[in-house]
Coordinates of C-alpha atoms in Angstrom, one line a residue:
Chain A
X440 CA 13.5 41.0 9.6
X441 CA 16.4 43.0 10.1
X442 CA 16.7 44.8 13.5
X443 CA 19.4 46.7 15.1
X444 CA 20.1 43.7 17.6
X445 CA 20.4 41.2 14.2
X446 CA 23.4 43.8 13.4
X447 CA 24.9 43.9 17.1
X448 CA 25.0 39.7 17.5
X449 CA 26.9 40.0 14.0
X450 CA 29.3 42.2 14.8
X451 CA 30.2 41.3 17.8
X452 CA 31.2 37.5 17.0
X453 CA 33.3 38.9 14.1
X454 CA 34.9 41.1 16.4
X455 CA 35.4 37.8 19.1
X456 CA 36.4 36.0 15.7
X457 CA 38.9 38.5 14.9
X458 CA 40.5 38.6 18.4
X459 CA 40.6 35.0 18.5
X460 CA 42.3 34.7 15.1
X461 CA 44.7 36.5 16.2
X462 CA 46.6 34.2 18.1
X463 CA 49.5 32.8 15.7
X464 CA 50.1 28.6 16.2
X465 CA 53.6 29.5 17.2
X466 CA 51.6 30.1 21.0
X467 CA 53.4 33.6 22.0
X468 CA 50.7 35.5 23.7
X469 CA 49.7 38.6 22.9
X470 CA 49.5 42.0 24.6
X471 CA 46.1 43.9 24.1
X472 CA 47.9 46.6 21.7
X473 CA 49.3 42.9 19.4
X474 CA 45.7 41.9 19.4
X475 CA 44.1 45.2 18.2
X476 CA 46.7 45.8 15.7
X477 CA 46.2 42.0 14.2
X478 CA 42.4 42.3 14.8
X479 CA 42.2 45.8 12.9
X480 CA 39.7 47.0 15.8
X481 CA 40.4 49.4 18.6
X482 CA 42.4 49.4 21.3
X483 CA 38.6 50.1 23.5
X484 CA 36.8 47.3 21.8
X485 CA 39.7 44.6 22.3
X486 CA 40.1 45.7 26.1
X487 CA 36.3 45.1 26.5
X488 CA 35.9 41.8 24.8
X489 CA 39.1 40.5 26.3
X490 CA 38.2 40.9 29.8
X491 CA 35.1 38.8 29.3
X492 CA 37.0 36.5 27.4
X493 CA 39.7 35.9 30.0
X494 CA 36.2 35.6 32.6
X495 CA 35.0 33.1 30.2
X496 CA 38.2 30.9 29.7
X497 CA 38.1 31.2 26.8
X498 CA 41.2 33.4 27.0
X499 CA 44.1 33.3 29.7
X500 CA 46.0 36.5 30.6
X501 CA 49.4 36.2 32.7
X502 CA 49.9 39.8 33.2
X503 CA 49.6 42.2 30.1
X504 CA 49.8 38.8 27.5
X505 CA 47.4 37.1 26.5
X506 CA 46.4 33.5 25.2
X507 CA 43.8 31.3 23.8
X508 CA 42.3 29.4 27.3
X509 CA 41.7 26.5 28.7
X510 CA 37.6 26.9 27.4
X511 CA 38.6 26.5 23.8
X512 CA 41.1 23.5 24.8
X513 CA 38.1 21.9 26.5
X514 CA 35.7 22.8 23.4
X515 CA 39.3 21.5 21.2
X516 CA 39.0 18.3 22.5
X517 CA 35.3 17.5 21.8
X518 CA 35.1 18.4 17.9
X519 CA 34.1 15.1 16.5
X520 CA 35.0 15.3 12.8
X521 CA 38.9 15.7 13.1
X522 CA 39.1 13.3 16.2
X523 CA 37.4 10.7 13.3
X524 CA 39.9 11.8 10.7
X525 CA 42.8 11.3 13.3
X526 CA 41.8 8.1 14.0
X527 CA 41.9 6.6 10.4
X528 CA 44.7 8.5 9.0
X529 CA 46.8 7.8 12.2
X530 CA 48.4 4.5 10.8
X531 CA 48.7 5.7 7.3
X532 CA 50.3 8.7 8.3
X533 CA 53.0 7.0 10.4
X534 CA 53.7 4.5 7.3
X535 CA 53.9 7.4 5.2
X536 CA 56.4 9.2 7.5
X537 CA 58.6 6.5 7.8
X538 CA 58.9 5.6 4.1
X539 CA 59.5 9.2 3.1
X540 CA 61.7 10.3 6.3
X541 CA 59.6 13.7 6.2
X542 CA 56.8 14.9 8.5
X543 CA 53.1 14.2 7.4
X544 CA 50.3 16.2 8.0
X545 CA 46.8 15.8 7.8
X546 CA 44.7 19.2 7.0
X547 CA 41.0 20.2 6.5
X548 CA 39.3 23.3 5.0
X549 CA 39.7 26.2 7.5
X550 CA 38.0 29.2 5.2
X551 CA 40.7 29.7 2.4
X552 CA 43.4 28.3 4.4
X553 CA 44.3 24.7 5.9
X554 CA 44.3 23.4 9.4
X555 CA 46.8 20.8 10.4
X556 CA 44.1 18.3 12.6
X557 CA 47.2 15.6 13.0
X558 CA 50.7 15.3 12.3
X559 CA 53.6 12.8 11.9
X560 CA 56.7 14.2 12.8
X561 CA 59.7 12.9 12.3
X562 CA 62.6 13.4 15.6
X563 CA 64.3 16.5 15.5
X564 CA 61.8 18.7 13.2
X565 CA 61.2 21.9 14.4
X566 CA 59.9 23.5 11.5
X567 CA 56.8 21.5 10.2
X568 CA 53.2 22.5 10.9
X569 CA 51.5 21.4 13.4
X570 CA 48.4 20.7 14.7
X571 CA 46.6 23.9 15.2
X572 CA 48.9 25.6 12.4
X573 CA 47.8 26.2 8.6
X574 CA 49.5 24.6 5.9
X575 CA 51.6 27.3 3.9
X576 CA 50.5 28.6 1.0
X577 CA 52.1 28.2 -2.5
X578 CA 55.6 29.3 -3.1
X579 CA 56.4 31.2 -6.1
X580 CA 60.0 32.1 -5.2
X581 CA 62.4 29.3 -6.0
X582 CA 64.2 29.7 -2.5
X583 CA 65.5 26.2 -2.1
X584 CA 65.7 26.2 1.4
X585 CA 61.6 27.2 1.6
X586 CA 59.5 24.9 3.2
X587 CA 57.3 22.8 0.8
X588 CA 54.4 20.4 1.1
X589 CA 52.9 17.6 -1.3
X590 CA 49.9 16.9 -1.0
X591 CA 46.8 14.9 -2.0
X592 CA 43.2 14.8 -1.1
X593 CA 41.3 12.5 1.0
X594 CA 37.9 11.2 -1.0
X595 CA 35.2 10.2 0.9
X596 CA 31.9 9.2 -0.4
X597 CA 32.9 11.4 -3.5
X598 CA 34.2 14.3 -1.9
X599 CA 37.4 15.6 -1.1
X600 CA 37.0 15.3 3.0
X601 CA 40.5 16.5 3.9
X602 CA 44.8 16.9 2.4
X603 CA 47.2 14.8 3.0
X604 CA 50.6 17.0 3.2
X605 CA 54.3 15.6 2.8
X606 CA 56.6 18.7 4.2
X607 CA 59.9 19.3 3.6
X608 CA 62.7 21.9 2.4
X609 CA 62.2 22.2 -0.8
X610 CA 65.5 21.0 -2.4
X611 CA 64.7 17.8 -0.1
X612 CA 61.6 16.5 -1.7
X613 CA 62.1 14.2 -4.1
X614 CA 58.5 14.0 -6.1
X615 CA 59.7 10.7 -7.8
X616 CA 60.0 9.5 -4.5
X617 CA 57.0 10.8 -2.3
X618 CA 54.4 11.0 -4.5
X619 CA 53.4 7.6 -5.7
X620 CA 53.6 7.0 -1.8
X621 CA 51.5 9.7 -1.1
X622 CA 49.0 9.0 -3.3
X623 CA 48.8 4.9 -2.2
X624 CA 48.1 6.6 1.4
X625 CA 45.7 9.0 0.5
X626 CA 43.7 6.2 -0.7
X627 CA 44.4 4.0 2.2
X628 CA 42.8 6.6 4.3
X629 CA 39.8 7.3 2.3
X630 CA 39.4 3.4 2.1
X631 CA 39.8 3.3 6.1
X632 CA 37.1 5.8 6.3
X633 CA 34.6 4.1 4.2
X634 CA 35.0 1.0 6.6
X635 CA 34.0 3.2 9.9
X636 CA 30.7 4.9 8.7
X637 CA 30.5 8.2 10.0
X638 CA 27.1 8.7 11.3
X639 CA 25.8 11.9 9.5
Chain B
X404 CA 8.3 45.4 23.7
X405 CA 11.6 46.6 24.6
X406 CA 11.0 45.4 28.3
X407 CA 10.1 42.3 27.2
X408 CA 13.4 41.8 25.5
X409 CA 15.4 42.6 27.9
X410 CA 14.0 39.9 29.9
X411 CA 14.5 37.4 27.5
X412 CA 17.7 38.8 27.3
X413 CA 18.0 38.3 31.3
X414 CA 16.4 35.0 31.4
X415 CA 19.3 33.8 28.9
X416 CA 22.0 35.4 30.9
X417 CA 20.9 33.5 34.0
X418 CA 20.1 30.1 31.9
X419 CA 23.8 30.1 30.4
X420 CA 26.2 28.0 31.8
X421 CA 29.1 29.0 34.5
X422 CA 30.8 32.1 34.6
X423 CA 29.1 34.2 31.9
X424 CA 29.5 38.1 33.1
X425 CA 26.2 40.0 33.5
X426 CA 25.7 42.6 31.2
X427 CA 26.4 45.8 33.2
X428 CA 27.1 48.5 30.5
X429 CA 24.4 46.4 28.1
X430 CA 25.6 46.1 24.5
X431 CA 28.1 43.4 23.8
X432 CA 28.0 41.1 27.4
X433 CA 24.3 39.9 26.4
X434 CA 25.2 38.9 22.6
X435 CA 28.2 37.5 23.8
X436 CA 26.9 35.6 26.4
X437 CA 24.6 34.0 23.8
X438 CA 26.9 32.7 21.9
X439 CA 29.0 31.1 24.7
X440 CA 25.7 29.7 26.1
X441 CA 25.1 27.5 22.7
X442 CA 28.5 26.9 21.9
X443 CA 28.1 25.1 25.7
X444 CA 25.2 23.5 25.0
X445 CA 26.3 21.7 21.5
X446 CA 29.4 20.8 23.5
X447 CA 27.8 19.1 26.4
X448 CA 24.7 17.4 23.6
X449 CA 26.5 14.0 23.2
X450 CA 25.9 14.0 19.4
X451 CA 23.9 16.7 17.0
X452 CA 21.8 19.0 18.3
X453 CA 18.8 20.7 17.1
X454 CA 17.5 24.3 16.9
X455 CA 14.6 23.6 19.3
X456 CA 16.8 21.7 21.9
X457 CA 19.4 24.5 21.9
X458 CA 16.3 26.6 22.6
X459 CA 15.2 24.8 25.7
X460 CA 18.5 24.5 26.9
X461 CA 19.4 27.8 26.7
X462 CA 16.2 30.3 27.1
X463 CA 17.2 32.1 24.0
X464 CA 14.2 32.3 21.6
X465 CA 14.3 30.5 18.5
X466 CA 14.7 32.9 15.7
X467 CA 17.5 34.1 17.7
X468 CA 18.6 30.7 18.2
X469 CA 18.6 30.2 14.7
X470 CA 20.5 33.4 13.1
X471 CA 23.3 33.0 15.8
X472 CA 23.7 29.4 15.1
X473 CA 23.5 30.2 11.7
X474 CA 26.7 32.7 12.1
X475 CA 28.6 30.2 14.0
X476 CA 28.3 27.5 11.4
X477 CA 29.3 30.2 8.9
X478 CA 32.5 31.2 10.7
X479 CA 33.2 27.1 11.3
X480 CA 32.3 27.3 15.0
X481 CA 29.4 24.6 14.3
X482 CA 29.1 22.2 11.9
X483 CA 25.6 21.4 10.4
X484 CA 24.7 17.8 9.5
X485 CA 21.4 16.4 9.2
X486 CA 20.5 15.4 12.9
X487 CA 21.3 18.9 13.9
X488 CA 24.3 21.0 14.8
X489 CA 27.9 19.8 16.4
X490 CA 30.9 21.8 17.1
X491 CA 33.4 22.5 14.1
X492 CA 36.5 22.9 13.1
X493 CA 37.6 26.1 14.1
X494 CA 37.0 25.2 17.4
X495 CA 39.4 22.4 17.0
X496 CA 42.5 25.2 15.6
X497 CA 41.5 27.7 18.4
X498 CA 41.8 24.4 21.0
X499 CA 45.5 23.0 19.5
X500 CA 47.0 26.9 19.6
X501 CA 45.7 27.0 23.4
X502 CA 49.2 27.2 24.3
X503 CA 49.2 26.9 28.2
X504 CA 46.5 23.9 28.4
X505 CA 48.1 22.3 25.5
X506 CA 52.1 22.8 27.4
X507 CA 50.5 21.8 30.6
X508 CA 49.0 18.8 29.4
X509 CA 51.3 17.2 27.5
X510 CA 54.2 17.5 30.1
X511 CA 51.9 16.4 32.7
X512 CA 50.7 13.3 31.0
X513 CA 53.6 10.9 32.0
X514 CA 53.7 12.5 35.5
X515 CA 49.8 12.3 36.2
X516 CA 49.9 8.9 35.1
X517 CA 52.8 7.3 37.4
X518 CA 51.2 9.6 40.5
X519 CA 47.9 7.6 40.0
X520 CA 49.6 4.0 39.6
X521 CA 51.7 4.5 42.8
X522 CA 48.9 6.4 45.1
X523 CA 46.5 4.1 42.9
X524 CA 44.0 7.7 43.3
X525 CA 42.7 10.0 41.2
X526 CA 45.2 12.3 40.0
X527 CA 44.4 15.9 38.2
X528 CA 46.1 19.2 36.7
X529 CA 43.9 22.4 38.1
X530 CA 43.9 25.7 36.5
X531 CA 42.4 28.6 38.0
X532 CA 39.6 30.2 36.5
X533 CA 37.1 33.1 38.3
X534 CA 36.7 31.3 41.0
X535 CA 37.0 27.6 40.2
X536 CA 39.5 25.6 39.7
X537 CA 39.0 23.4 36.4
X538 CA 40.7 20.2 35.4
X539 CA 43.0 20.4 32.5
X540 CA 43.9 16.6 32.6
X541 CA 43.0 13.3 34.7
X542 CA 43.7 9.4 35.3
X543 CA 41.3 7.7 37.1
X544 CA 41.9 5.9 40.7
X545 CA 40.1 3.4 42.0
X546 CA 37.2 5.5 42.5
X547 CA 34.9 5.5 39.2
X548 CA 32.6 8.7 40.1
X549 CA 35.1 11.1 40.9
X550 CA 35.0 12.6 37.3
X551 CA 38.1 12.8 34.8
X552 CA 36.5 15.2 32.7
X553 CA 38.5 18.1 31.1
X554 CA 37.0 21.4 31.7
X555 CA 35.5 20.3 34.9
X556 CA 34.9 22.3 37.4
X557 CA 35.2 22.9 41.4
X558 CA 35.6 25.2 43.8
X559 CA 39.1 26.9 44.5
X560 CA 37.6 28.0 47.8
X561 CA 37.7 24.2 49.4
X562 CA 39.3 22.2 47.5
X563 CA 43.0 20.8 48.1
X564 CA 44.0 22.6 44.2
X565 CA 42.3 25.5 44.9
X566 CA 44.4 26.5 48.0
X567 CA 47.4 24.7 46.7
X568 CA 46.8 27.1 43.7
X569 CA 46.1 30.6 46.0
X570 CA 48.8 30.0 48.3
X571 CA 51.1 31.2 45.7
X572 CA 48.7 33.2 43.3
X573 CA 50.3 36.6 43.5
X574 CA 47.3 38.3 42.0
X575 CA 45.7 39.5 46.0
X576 CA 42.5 40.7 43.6
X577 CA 42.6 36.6 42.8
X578 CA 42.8 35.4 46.1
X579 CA 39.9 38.1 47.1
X580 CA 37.5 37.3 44.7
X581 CA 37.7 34.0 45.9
X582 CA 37.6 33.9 49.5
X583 CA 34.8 37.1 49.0
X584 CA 32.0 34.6 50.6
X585 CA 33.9 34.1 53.9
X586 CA 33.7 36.6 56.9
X587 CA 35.9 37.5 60.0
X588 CA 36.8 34.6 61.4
X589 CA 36.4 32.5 58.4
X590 CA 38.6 34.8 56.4
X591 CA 41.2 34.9 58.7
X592 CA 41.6 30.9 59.2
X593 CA 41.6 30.6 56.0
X594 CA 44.7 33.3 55.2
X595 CA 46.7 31.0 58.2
X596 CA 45.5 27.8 56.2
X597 CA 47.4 29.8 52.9
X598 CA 50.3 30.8 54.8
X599 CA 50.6 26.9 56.7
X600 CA 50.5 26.0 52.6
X601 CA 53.3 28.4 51.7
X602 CA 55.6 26.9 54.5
X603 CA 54.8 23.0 53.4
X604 CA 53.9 23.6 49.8
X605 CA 51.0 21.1 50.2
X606 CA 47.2 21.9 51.0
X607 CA 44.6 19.2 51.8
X608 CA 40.9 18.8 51.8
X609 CA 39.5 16.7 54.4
X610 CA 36.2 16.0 53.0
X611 CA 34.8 19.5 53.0
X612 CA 34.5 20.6 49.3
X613 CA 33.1 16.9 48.2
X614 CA 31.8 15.0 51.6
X615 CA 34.2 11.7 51.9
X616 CA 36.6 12.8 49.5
X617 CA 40.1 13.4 50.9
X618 CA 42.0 15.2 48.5
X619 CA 45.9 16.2 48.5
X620 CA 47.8 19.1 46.2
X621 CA 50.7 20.9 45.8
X622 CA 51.3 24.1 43.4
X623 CA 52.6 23.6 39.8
X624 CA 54.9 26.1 39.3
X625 CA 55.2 27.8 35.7
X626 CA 58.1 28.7 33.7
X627 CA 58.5 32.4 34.4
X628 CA 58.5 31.1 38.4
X629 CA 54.7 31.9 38.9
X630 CA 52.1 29.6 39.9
X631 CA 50.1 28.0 36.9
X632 CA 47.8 25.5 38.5
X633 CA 47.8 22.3 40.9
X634 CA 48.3 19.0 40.8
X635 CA 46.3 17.6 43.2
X636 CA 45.6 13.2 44.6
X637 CA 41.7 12.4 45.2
X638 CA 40.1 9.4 47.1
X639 CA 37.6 8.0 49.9
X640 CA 38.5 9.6 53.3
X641 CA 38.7 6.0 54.7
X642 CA 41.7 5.0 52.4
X643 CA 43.4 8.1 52.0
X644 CA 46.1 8.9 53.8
X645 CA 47.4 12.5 53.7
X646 CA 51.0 12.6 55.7
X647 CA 51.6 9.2 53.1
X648 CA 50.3 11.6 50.3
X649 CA 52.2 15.1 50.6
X650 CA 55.6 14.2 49.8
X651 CA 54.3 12.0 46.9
X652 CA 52.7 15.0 45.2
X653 CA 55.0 17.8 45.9
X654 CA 57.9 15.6 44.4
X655 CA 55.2 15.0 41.5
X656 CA 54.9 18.8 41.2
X657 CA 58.4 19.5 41.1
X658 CA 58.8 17.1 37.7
X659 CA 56.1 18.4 36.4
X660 CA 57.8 21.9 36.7
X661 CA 60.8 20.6 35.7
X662 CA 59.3 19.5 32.5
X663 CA 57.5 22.3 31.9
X664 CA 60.6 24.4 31.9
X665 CA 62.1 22.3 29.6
X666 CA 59.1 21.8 26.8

């Protein structure tokens, strides 16, 4: 049964979701004016939600900016499925990196986008995602200098359980190269899963 | 029925873990706090966690239980599997762009670890939060109980991080919340304890916030010059020695700083 409280308890986790979702993966903070203006809620609301949040940990203020806290690194760092992923794509990944002289990533579903769980980088790299960033989208421009991933996905048990990402500037990826390499790693993940046997 | 509610309501407030704010003006502090009182209670469950022992945890009722879990596992917060409910994968993205804890505890990683292998005690970065100080990373000493849990927590009142920490906290409204419980006397040993902190950069805690636990820290300064947290040397009171300690932590400190700056 509906009631008015059923509305409130939605409402006011989209509103936390929003605020939280706010935060880009490049880790500036954000003032309480950045946050309402990415969030799309009032200025009031934000200012309210905020200061339990910063009571909570679960975001830190220094001053007028703001950041994700030390709660949701605690919460982070007890998610079980990515820690499992990391743990058989890490070899894989590194291989991968190495033969291919780019970055690797390792993404899951994250609502329409991709999270970056783990990452390969290569020294020097700046510009790849990483963990805690999205994968970027498709590029329809032909900007050359555009940064580009190929990916594949990770089966497991018949399903498509994560992405494997190569990234690089796009006039730098050489498909002939990377993608039979990519694919042979894919599978050496999805074979390296099948070993462990997640408990489900 | 509405009085009834609002104890329910109450009852969950109080059965929720640390540091969830009362609901003064009502609306969103209750709702909120429910949330943050499961998402604790499917964090601390070692494994999945069902509906009914999320219930008895927390005090909230079950159908209430069940929608908000429900939302969360929509919005990725949990993840449902078939012995119950774990945390998900948004809460792994929100934990990687945690920018300060992540910064912090990277740098601090080779530092904590060659301060614990030449003090051969526990060694830990302290953030402040309310009125606690919570770990943000640990290596063990030889001392197996004294926890290196991230996200634990102590008090900044007593403990050697917690004064090392409010020495140089320049929020005063900080420094008052915490040292609220103390009175005349108290309070003012306690602001000549800060100020003896300020002049050595070091605070110790002879064995009052954990009995026979000797614990030494020194302030972690930030990049913007402000105080960020402690980094603070645990052990027994018998083999601890704190004059051996101080300048082993505050030069700790400083590289930690230093790398801070530079990350």
């Amino acid at each position: 049964m509906r009631t008015a409280k059923w509305t409130q308890s939605v409402s006011v986790l989209d509103r936390v979701s929003a605020i939280l979702n706010a935060f880009p993966a490049g880790g500036d903070g954000l003032t309480i004016t950045e946050i309402a203006q990415r969030a799309g809620l009032p200025k009031s609301t934000v200012s309210r939600l905020a200061r339990n949040l910063v009571e909570t940990g679960y975001l830190d203020r220094d001053g007028d900016v703001h950041y994700l806290g030390i709660r949701l690194y605690e919460l982070g760092l007890n998610v079980e499925e990515p820690r499992r992923l990391r743990e058989a794509a890490g070899q894989a990944m590194r291989r991968l990196s190495a033969a291919t002289g780019c970055c690797v990533q390792l993404a899951v579903d994250d609502g329409d986008r991709k999270l970056v769980i783990a990452s390969a980088r290569v020294p020097g790299d700046d510009s790849s995602p990483r963990v805690g960033d999205w994968l970027p989208d498709e590029l329809d421009d032909a900007d050359e200098g555009a940064l580009v991933c190929a990916t594949r996905p990770v089966i497991e048990q018949g399903e498509q359980i994560a992405i494997l990402a190569v990234s690089a500037r796009r006039n730098a990826l050489d498909p002939q190269l990377v993608d039979p390499l990519l694919r042979a790693s894919a599978l050496a993940v999805g074979r390296r899963l099948a070993v462990r046997q997640p408990e489900r | 029925m509405a009085g009834n509610d609002m104890t329910r309501r109450d009852r969950a407030a109080n059965r929720s873990s640390a540091s969830v704010p009362r609901a003064d003006e009502g609306a969103p502090a209750p709702v909120l706090a429910r949330v943050l009182a499961i998402l604790d209670v499917v964090k601390n469950a070692r494994g999945a966690v069902s509906i009914v022992d999320i219930e008895a945890a927390t005090g909230i009722p079950k159908s209430t239980t069940a929608r908000v879990v429900g939302e969360l596992v929509d919005q990725r917060y949990l993840a449902r599997g078939r012995a119950g409910v774990t945390l998900g994968v948004k809460l792994y993205g929100l934990g990687a762009r945690a920018t300060i804890p992540q910064r912090i505890a990277r740098a601090a990683e080779p530092v904590v670890r060659r301060l614990a292998a030449s003090t051969g005690e526990r060694v830990g970065v302290w953030v402040q939060q309310g009125v606690d100080m919570v770990s943000l990373t640990a290596f063990p000493g030889r001392l197996p109980m004294l926890s290196t849990r991230v996200g634990m927590r102590s008090p900044a009142l007593t403990t050697a991080s917690g004064k090392a920490y409010l020495a140089f906290c320049d929020d005063q409204a900080v420094v008052d919340r915490v040292s609220a419980p103390l009175d005349g006397g108290d309070a003012q040993r306690f602001r000549h304890e800060l100020a003896s902190v300020r002049r050595s950069v070091v605070a110790t805690d002879p064995g009052v916030a954990y009995l026979g636990i000797v614990a030494v820290a020194s302030p972690l300064m930030g990049r913007s010059g402000a105080v960020v947290g402690a980094l603070s040397v645990a052990g027994p009171a018998s083999g601890m020695e704190p004059n051996r300690m101080s300048p082993l932590v505050r030069s700790a400190s400083r590289t930690l700083a230093d790398r801070l700056a530079t990350v």
